[in-house]
Coordinates of C-alpha atoms in Angstrom, one line a residue:
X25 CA -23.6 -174.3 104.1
X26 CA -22.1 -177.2 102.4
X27 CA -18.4 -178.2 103.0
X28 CA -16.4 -177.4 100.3
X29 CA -13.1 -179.7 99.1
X30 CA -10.6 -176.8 100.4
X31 CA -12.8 -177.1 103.6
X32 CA -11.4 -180.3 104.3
X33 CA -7.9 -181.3 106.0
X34 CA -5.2 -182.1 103.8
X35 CA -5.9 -185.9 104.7
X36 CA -9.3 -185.7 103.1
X37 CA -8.2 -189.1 100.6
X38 CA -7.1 -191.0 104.0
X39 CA -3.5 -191.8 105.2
X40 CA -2.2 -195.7 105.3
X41 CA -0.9 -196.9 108.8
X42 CA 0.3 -200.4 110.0
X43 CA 2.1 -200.8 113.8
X44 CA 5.2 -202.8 113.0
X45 CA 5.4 -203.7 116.7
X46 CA 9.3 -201.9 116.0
X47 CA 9.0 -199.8 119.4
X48 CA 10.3 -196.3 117.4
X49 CA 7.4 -195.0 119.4
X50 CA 7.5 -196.7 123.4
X51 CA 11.7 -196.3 123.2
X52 CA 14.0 -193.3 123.3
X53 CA 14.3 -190.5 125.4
X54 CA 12.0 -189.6 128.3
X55 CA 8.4 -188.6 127.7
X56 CA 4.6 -188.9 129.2
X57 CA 2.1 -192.1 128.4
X58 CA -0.7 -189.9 129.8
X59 CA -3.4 -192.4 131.7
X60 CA -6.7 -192.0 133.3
X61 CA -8.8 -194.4 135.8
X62 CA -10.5 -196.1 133.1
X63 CA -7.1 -197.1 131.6
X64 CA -5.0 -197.9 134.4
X65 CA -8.1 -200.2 136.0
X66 CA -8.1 -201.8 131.9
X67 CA -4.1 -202.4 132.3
X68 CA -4.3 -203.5 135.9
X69 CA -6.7 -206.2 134.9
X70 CA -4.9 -207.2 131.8
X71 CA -1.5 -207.7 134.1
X72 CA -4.2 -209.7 136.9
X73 CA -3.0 -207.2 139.4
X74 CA -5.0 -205.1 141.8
X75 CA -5.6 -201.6 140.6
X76 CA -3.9 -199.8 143.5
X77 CA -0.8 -202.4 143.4
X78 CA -0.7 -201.6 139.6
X79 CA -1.1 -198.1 140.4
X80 CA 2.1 -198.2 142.8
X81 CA 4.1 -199.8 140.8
X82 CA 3.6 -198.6 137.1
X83 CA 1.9 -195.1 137.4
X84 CA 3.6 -191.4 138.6
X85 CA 1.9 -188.4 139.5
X86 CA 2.5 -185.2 136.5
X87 CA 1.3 -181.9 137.9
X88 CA -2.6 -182.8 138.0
X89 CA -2.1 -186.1 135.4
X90 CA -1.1 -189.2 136.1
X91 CA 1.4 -191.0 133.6
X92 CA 2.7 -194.7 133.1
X93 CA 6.5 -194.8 134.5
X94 CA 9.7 -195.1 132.4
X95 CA 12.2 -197.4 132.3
X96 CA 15.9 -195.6 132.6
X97 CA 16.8 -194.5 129.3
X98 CA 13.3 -193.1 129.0
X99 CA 11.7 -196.6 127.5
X100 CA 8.1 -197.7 128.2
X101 CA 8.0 -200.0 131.4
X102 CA 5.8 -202.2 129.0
X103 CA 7.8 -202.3 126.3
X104 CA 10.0 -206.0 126.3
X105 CA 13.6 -205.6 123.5
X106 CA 12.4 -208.9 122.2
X107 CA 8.6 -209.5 123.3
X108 CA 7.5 -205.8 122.3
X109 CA 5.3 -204.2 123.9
X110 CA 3.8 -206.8 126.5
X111 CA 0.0 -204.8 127.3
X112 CA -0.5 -204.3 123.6
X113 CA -4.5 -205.7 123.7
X114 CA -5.0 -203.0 126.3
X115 CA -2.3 -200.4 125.9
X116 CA -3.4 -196.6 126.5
X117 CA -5.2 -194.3 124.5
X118 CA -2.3 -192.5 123.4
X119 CA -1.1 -195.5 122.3
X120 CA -3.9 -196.8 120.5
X121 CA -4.2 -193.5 118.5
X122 CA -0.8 -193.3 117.7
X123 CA 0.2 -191.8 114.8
X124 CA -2.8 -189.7 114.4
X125 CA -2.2 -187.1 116.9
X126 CA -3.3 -183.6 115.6
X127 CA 0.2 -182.3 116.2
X128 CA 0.9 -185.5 113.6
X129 CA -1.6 -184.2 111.0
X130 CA -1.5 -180.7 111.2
X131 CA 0.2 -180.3 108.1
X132 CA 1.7 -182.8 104.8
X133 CA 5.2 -181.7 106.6
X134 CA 4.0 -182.6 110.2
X135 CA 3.3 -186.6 108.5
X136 CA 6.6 -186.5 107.0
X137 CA 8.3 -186.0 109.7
X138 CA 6.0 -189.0 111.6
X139 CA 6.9 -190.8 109.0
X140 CA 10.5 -190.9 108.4
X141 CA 10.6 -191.9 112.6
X142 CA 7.8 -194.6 112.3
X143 CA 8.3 -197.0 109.9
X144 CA 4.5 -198.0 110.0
X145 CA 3.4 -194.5 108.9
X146 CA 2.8 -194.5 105.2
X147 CA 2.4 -198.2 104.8
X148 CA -0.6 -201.1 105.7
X149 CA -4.1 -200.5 106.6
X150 CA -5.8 -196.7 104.9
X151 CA -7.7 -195.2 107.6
X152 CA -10.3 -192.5 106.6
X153 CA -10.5 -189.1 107.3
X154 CA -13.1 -189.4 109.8
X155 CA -11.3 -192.3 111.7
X156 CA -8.0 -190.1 111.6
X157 CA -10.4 -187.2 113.0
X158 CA -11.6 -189.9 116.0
X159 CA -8.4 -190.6 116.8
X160 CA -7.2 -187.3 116.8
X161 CA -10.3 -186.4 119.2
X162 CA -9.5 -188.9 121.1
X163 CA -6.3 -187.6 122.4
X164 CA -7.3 -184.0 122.4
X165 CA -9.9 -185.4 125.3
X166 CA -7.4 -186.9 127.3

């Protein structure tokens, strides 16, 4: 059966993103920056610390998750007011996928709303349909 142009997601054309580095996304209230082993031992050795210190210091316990800590005020322990986000080469998967989470592509009016908070949505780099769809995956594995 071949796929059809109604078959496909209402991103079939693509959708332009570019990270600003403006924090909309690692500031504000409290949330989860869900991490696994892989990432936390990728952060640990980007900071040069130990993976069990790192763990300690930066990483809480959710339920059966684990998730980086806030700051108070709900901000990103990684994110810096005037440095940004100081572990961007090795910042999580949530992160790196960022804006293209299926609950941010569901729908035209689920992107809007993306894109009137993140000022990078809409603008800089087109990214395909299949590289949204990667991304997308990519969190839904998590």
């Amino acid at each position: 059966m071949n796929r059809t142009e109604s078959d496909s997601p209402w991103y079939r054309d693509g959708l332009p993103f570019e990270c600003t580095r403006c924090g909309a996304c690692c500031t504000g209230g409290p949330g989860y920056v869900w991490v696994g082993a892989e990432e936390i031992a990728r952060l640990a050795a980007f900071r040069g610390e130990a993976i069990d210190q790192f763990s300690r210091r930066y990483v809480r316990l959710v339920r059966d998750r684990y998730s980086l800590i806030e700051k108070p005020g709900g901000d990103c322990i990684f994110w810096d007011r005037r440095a940004g986000c100081t572990v961007y080469p090795a910042r999580p998967v949530q992160c790196q996928t960022w804006p293209f989470w299926p609950e941010n592509i569901e729908t035209p009016e689920d992107w809007w709303r993306v894109r009137g908070a993140c000022p990078g949505s809409g603008q800089g780099r087109w990214f395909s349909m299949e590289e949204i769809r990667a991304a997308a995956a990519r969190v839904h594995a998590q």
